[in-house]
CSV table of C-alpha atoms in Angstrom, one decimal:
chain,number,residue,atom,x,y,z
K,22,MET,CA,43.0,69.9,-27.0
K,23,GLY,CA,39.6,69.7,-24.6
K,24,PHE,CA,37.8,67.2,-23.8
K,25,ASN,CA,35.8,66.4,-27.1
K,26,ALA,CA,35.2,63.6,-29.7
K,27,GLU,CA,38.6,63.7,-30.9
K,28,THR,CA,40.4,63.7,-27.6
K,29,LYS,CA,43.4,61.5,-27.7
K,30,GLY,CA,45.8,61.1,-24.9
K,31,VAL,CA,46.4,60.0,-21.3
K,32,TYR,CA,43.6,61.2,-18.6
K,33,PRO,CA,44.6,59.7,-15.1
K,34,ILE,CA,41.9,58.5,-12.9
K,35,ALA,CA,42.6,60.3,-9.8
K,36,ALA,CA,42.6,58.4,-6.4
K,37,THR,CA,41.4,60.4,-3.4
K,38,PRO,CA,44.1,60.7,-0.2
K,39,PHE,CA,42.8,60.2,3.2
K,40,HIS,CA,44.5,61.1,6.6
K,41,ALA,CA,44.5,58.5,9.1
K,42,ASP,CA,41.5,60.2,10.7
K,43,LEU,CA,40.0,59.3,7.3
K,44,SER,CA,39.1,62.6,6.6
K,45,VAL,CA,40.2,63.7,2.9
K,46,ASP,CA,43.7,65.0,3.0
K,47,TRP,CA,43.3,68.2,0.7
K,48,ASP,CA,46.9,69.1,1.1
K,49,SER,CA,47.5,65.9,-0.8
K,50,LEU,CA,44.8,66.1,-3.2
K,51,ASP,CA,46.7,69.4,-4.3
K,52,ARG,CA,50.0,67.6,-4.8
K,53,LEU,CA,48.5,64.9,-6.3
K,54,THR,CA,46.8,66.6,-9.1
K,55,ASP,CA,50.0,68.5,-9.8
K,56,PHE,CA,51.8,65.3,-10.1
K,57,TYR,CA,48.9,64.1,-12.6
K,58,GLN,CA,49.9,67.6,-14.6
K,59,ASP,CA,53.4,67.0,-14.1
K,60,ALA,CA,53.7,63.8,-15.8
K,61,GLY,CA,52.5,65.2,-18.7
K,62,ALA,CA,48.5,64.4,-18.7
K,63,THR,CA,46.1,65.4,-21.4
K,64,GLY,CA,43.6,65.3,-18.7
K,65,ILE,CA,42.3,64.4,-15.0
K,66,THR,CA,39.4,62.2,-14.3
K,67,ILE,CA,38.0,62.5,-10.9
K,68,LEU,CA,35.6,61.0,-8.3
K,69,GLY,CA,35.8,57.5,-10.4
K,70,ILE,CA,35.7,54.0,-8.5
K,71,MET,CA,39.1,54.2,-7.8
K,72,GLY,CA,38.6,57.8,-6.3
K,73,GLU,CA,36.5,56.1,-4.0
K,74,ALA,CA,33.7,58.4,-4.8
K,75,GLN,CA,31.0,56.0,-3.2
K,76,LYS,CA,32.6,56.3,0.1
K,77,LEU,CA,32.4,60.5,0.2
K,78,THR,CA,29.7,62.8,1.1
K,79,PRO,CA,27.9,65.2,-1.6
K,80,GLU,CA,29.9,67.7,0.2
K,81,GLU,CA,33.3,66.0,0.0
K,82,SER,CA,32.8,65.4,-3.6
K,83,ARG,CA,31.7,69.0,-4.3
K,84,GLU,CA,34.6,70.2,-2.8
K,85,ILE,CA,37.4,67.6,-4.3
K,86,ALA,CA,35.7,68.9,-7.8
K,87,ARG,CA,36.1,72.6,-7.0
K,88,ARG,CA,39.3,72.3,-5.5
K,89,VAL,CA,40.8,69.9,-8.4
K,90,ILE,CA,39.3,72.5,-11.1
K,91,ALA,CA,40.4,75.0,-9.4
K,92,ARG,CA,44.2,73.7,-9.4
K,93,ALA,CA,44.5,72.0,-12.8
K,94,ARG,CA,45.8,73.4,-16.1
K,95,VAL,CA,44.3,70.8,-17.6
K,96,PRO,CA,40.7,69.5,-18.5
K,97,VAL,CA,38.9,67.6,-15.9
K,98,VAL,CA,36.2,65.4,-16.1
K,99,VAL,CA,34.5,64.6,-12.9
K,100,GLY,CA,32.4,61.3,-12.2
K,101,VAL,CA,28.9,61.4,-11.4
K,102,SER,CA,27.8,58.0,-11.7
K,103,ASN,CA,24.6,57.6,-9.1
K,104,PRO,CA,21.5,55.5,-8.9
K,105,SER,CA,20.1,58.6,-7.9
K,106,PHE,CA,19.1,61.3,-10.7
K,107,ALA,CA,19.2,64.0,-8.4
K,108,ALA,CA,22.2,63.2,-6.5
K,109,MET,CA,23.7,62.9,-10.1
K,110,GLU,CA,22.2,66.5,-11.2
K,111,ALA,CA,23.2,68.2,-8.2
K,112,LEU,CA,26.6,67.0,-8.9
K,113,ALA,CA,27.1,67.9,-12.7
K,114,LYS,CA,25.9,70.9,-12.0
K,115,GLU,CA,28.1,72.3,-9.7
K,116,ALA,CA,30.8,70.2,-11.7
K,117,MET,CA,30.3,72.1,-14.8
K,118,ASP,CA,29.7,75.7,-13.3
K,119,LEU,CA,33.0,75.6,-11.4
K,120,GLY,CA,34.6,74.6,-14.8
K,121,ALA,CA,34.8,71.1,-15.6
K,122,ALA,CA,35.3,69.7,-19.4
K,123,GLY,CA,32.5,66.8,-18.9
K,124,VAL,CA,31.4,64.5,-16.9
K,125,MET,CA,31.9,60.7,-16.7
K,126,VAL,CA,28.7,58.3,-16.6
K,127,ALA,CA,28.5,54.7,-15.7
K,128,GLY,CA,25.5,52.1,-15.0
K,129,HIS,CA,24.8,50.7,-12.0
K,130,ALA,CA,24.5,46.5,-11.1
K,131,ALA,CA,20.4,46.7,-11.1
K,132,LEU,CA,20.4,47.5,-14.7
K,133,ARG,CA,20.2,44.3,-16.7
K,134,SER,CA,17.9,44.3,-19.7
K,135,ASP,CA,18.6,46.7,-22.8
K,136,GLU,CA,15.6,48.7,-22.1
K,137,GLN,CA,16.8,48.9,-18.6
K,138,ILE,CA,20.3,49.7,-19.7
K,139,ALA,CA,18.8,52.9,-22.7
K,140,ALA,CA,16.1,54.3,-19.9
K,141,HIS,CA,19.0,54.5,-17.1
K,142,PHE,CA,21.5,56.7,-19.8
K,143,ARG,CA,18.2,58.6,-20.9
K,144,ASN,CA,17.7,59.6,-17.5
K,145,ALA,CA,21.2,60.6,-17.2
K,146,VAL,CA,21.4,63.1,-19.9
K,147,GLU,CA,18.1,64.7,-18.8
K,148,ALA,CA,19.5,65.1,-15.2
K,149,ILE,CA,23.3,66.2,-16.3
K,150,GLY,CA,21.8,68.4,-19.5
K,151,PRO,CA,21.8,67.4,-23.0
K,152,ASP,CA,24.5,69.9,-23.6
K,153,THR,CA,26.9,68.7,-21.0
K,154,PRO,CA,30.0,66.4,-22.6
K,155,TRP,CA,30.1,63.2,-21.2
K,156,ALA,CA,32.2,60.2,-21.5
K,157,LEU,CA,30.2,56.3,-21.2
K,158,GLN,CA,32.0,54.3,-18.8
K,159,ASP,CA,31.8,50.4,-20.2
K,160,TYR,CA,32.9,48.5,-17.3
K,161,PRO,CA,31.1,45.2,-16.7
K,162,LEU,CA,33.9,43.5,-14.3
K,163,THR,CA,32.4,46.2,-11.4
K,164,LEU,CA,29.3,47.6,-12.8
K,165,SER,CA,27.8,44.4,-13.7
K,166,VAL,CA,26.5,45.9,-16.6
K,167,VAL,CA,26.9,44.4,-20.1
K,168,LEU,CA,26.8,47.2,-22.8
K,169,SER,CA,27.3,45.5,-26.6
K,170,VAL,CA,28.4,46.6,-29.2
K,171,PRO,CA,25.1,47.3,-30.4
K,172,MET,CA,24.2,48.8,-27.4
K,173,ILE,CA,26.9,50.8,-27.3
K,174,GLN,CA,26.1,52.4,-31.4
K,175,ARG,CA,22.3,52.5,-29.8
K,176,LEU,CA,23.4,55.1,-27.1
K,177,MET,CA,25.8,56.7,-28.9
K,178,ALA,CA,22.8,57.4,-31.7
K,179,GLU,CA,20.7,58.6,-29.2
K,180,HIS,CA,23.2,61.0,-27.2
K,181,PRO,CA,25.4,63.1,-29.3
K,182,SER,CA,26.4,64.9,-25.8
K,183,CYS,CA,28.4,61.5,-25.7
K,184,ILE,CA,31.8,62.4,-26.9
K,185,MET,CA,33.8,59.3,-25.2
K,186,LEU,CA,33.6,55.7,-24.6
K,187,LYS,CA,35.6,54.8,-21.5
K,188,ALA,CA,36.5,51.4,-22.7
K,189,GLU,CA,37.5,48.5,-20.2
K,190,ASP,CA,35.4,45.5,-20.9
K,191,TRP,CA,37.0,42.2,-21.1
K,192,PRO,CA,38.0,41.0,-23.6
K,193,GLN,CA,38.4,44.4,-24.9
K,194,LEU,CA,40.5,44.2,-28.4
K,195,GLU,CA,38.0,42.8,-30.5
K,196,LYS,CA,35.3,45.1,-29.0
K,197,LEU,CA,37.5,47.9,-29.9
K,198,SER,CA,38.0,46.9,-33.9
K,199,ALA,CA,34.2,46.1,-34.1
K,200,ILE,CA,33.3,49.4,-32.9
K,201,ARG,CA,36.1,51.1,-35.2
K,202,ARG,CA,34.3,49.0,-38.1
K,203,LEU,CA,31.6,50.5,-37.5
K,204,GLN,CA,32.5,53.8,-38.0
K,205,ALA,CA,35.0,53.5,-40.7
K,206,ASP,CA,31.3,52.3,-42.6
K,207,GLY,CA,29.5,55.5,-41.6
K,208,ALA,CA,27.1,53.2,-39.4
K,209,LEU,CA,28.4,54.9,-36.4
K,210,ARG,CA,29.2,58.2,-35.8
K,211,PRO,CA,33.1,59.7,-34.4
K,212,PHE,CA,33.8,59.5,-30.6
K,213,SER,CA,37.0,59.4,-28.5
K,214,ILE,CA,38.1,55.8,-26.8
K,215,LEU,CA,40.1,56.2,-24.2
K,216,THR,CA,41.1,52.4,-22.4
K,217,ALA,CA,41.1,51.4,-19.0
K,218,ASN,CA,41.5,47.8,-17.3
K,219,GLY,CA,44.6,49.5,-15.3
K,220,GLY,CA,46.6,49.1,-18.6
K,221,LEU,CA,46.9,45.6,-18.9
K,222,PHE,CA,46.4,45.8,-23.0
K,223,LEU,CA,48.1,49.4,-23.5
K,224,ASP,CA,50.3,47.7,-25.2
K,225,LEU,CA,48.3,46.1,-27.8
K,226,GLU,CA,45.0,48.5,-27.7
K,227,PRO,CA,46.5,51.5,-29.8
K,228,GLY,CA,46.8,49.1,-33.0
K,229,ARG,CA,42.8,48.4,-32.6
K,230,GLY,CA,42.3,52.0,-32.2
K,231,SER,CA,42.2,53.4,-29.1
K,232,ASP,CA,43.3,57.3,-29.0
K,233,GLY,CA,44.7,56.9,-25.4
K,234,ALA,CA,44.8,55.9,-21.5
K,235,MET,CA,42.0,56.8,-18.7
K,236,THR,CA,43.2,54.8,-16.3
K,237,GLY,CA,44.7,55.1,-12.5
K,238,TYR,CA,48.4,53.1,-13.2
K,239,ALA,CA,50.6,54.8,-10.4
K,240,PHE,CA,53.1,55.8,-13.1
K,241,PRO,CA,51.1,58.0,-15.4
K,242,ASP,CA,54.4,59.7,-16.8
K,243,MET,CA,55.0,56.2,-17.9
K,244,LEU,CA,51.2,56.1,-19.7
K,245,VAL,CA,52.1,59.6,-21.3
K,246,GLU,CA,55.3,58.4,-22.6
K,247,LEU,CA,53.8,54.8,-23.8
K,248,ASP,CA,51.0,56.9,-25.7
K,249,ARG,CA,53.8,59.2,-27.4
K,250,LEU,CA,55.7,55.7,-28.7
K,251,HIS,CA,52.9,54.3,-29.9
K,252,ARG,CA,51.9,57.7,-32.1
K,253,SER,CA,55.3,58.3,-33.4
K,254,GLY,CA,55.2,54.6,-34.7
K,255,GLU,CA,58.0,53.6,-32.2
K,256,ARG,CA,56.3,50.2,-31.6
K,257,ASP,CA,59.2,47.8,-30.5
K,258,ALA,CA,60.0,51.1,-28.3
K,259,ALA,CA,56.7,50.9,-26.4
K,260,HIS,CA,56.3,47.2,-25.8
K,261,ASP,CA,59.5,47.4,-24.6
K,262,LEU,CA,58.3,50.2,-22.0
K,263,PHE,CA,55.5,48.4,-21.2
K,264,ASP,CA,56.9,44.9,-20.8
K,265,ALA,CA,59.0,47.0,-17.7
K,266,HIS,CA,56.1,47.7,-16.3
K,267,LEU,CA,53.7,45.1,-16.4
K,268,PRO,CA,54.5,42.8,-13.4
K,269,MET,CA,53.8,46.4,-11.3
K,270,ILE,CA,50.6,46.9,-13.6
K,271,ARG,CA,49.3,43.1,-12.6
K,272,MET,CA,50.0,43.9,-9.2
K,273,GLU,CA,47.9,46.8,-9.4
K,274,GLN,CA,45.2,44.8,-11.3
K,275,GLN,CA,44.8,42.3,-8.0
K,276,ALA,CA,41.0,42.4,-7.5
K,277,GLY,CA,40.5,43.4,-4.1
K,278,ILE,CA,44.1,44.8,-3.4
K,279,GLY,CA,44.3,46.9,-6.4
K,280,LEU,CA,43.6,49.8,-5.2
K,281,ALA,CA,45.9,49.6,-2.0
K,282,VAL,CA,48.7,48.8,-4.1
K,283,ARG,CA,48.2,51.8,-6.4
K,284,LYS,CA,48.1,53.7,-3.5
K,285,TYR,CA,51.1,52.4,-1.8
K,286,LEU,CA,52.8,53.0,-5.1
K,287,LEU,CA,51.4,56.9,-5.0
K,288,MET,CA,52.8,57.2,-1.5
K,289,ARG,CA,56.6,56.2,-2.2
K,290,ARG,CA,56.3,58.3,-5.5
K,291,GLY,CA,55.6,60.9,-3.2
K,292,ALA,CA,52.4,62.3,-4.9
K,293,ILE,CA,50.4,61.5,-1.1
K,294,ALA,CA,51.1,61.2,2.5
K,295,ASN,CA,49.1,58.4,3.2
K,296,ASP,CA,47.8,55.1,1.0
K,297,ILE,CA,45.0,54.4,3.9
K,298,GLN,CA,41.4,54.2,2.2
K,299,ARG,CA,38.2,54.5,3.9
K,300,LYS,CA,35.9,51.3,4.4
K,301,PRO,CA,35.1,48.8,3.0
K,302,GLY,CA,38.8,48.7,1.3
K,303,SER,CA,41.5,46.3,1.8
K,304,SER,CA,45.1,47.3,3.2
K,305,LEU,CA,48.4,45.1,2.0
K,306,THR,CA,50.6,43.3,4.5
K,307,PRO,CA,54.0,44.0,5.2
K,308,GLN,CA,54.7,41.1,3.2
K,309,GLY,CA,52.7,42.8,0.3
K,310,ARG,CA,54.6,46.1,0.8
K,311,ALA,CA,58.1,44.3,0.4
K,312,GLU,CA,56.9,42.8,-2.8
K,313,ILE,CA,56.1,46.0,-4.6
K,314,ASP,CA,59.3,47.3,-3.1
K,315,TYR,CA,61.3,44.7,-4.6
K,316,LEU,CA,59.5,45.2,-7.9
K,317,LEU,CA,60.1,49.2,-7.4
K,318,VAL,CA,64.0,48.0,-7.5
K,319,ARG,CA,63.7,45.7,-10.1
K,320,LEU,CA,61.7,48.2,-12.5
K,321,ALA,CA,64.0,51.2,-11.7
K,322,ARG,CA,66.7,49.0,-13.8
K,323,LYS,CA,64.9,49.8,-16.7
K,324,ASP,CA,63.0,52.7,-15.7
K,325,ALA,CA,64.4,55.7,-13.6
K,326,ARG,CA,61.1,56.7,-12.7
K,327,ALA,CA,60.7,54.0,-10.0
K,328,GLN,CA,63.9,55.1,-8.5
K,329,VAL,CA,61.7,56.3,-5.1
């Protein structure tokens, strides 16, 4: 299935691997792209917050997009969020010309009122082009942009090229239900909803109307299986799998240290060579690594994918 208003499945948010000298590790990027695809991902999302997009040069962002799109066998969505609409336009055009399936756009911390938010996305759609399919990222915990359900309803009405909501508000479940009720009543057009928040509520979100996940948990193969179990009606099996992974998901969702945990797990799983982040970024202490290693051993008793 392509990237459209009926998209379902798992779109992992890709990390960006670096060498010890902080240059982009292109070999690891290739390996990571294969890792996500081999996990059964429906698509891949690159240059998001987890991908440290804000720490990359424009040239690096374009080369990452070029390399992943060329290697991928699945749709690739490219994060183009930027307070500069000129920069957004340049990256979006380049990505789409390279063969991206679409782009992802978020607000930024300076947006406060609904009118400022509406103007931002109006300008963003003008920049990326009205025919470019895009995902609206709703992530107030990090971006400080509060998108109420009426605001989402307004944006979807004003911009038919928005075909997906990347939902990662907090709390999330009632918001999902409110959106799906509006759609059922005909007050809101259909669009795909993929959820994030590190997967913390993937046990319950399908029951509220989510179509899958767009998150960066270091076990994308588990996310794919979880999605399959939910869609086949195997609710207890889905919850059992989720419960086994919840301690690790929780570790990844720690504010300030979560990406360090995620990259360490990706390294342990052989997807990338180093768990290095560019500054500003956190790193794990030896005790922190030992705790993750311990959780991996425990997880491996229930899920062989954790045997690293």
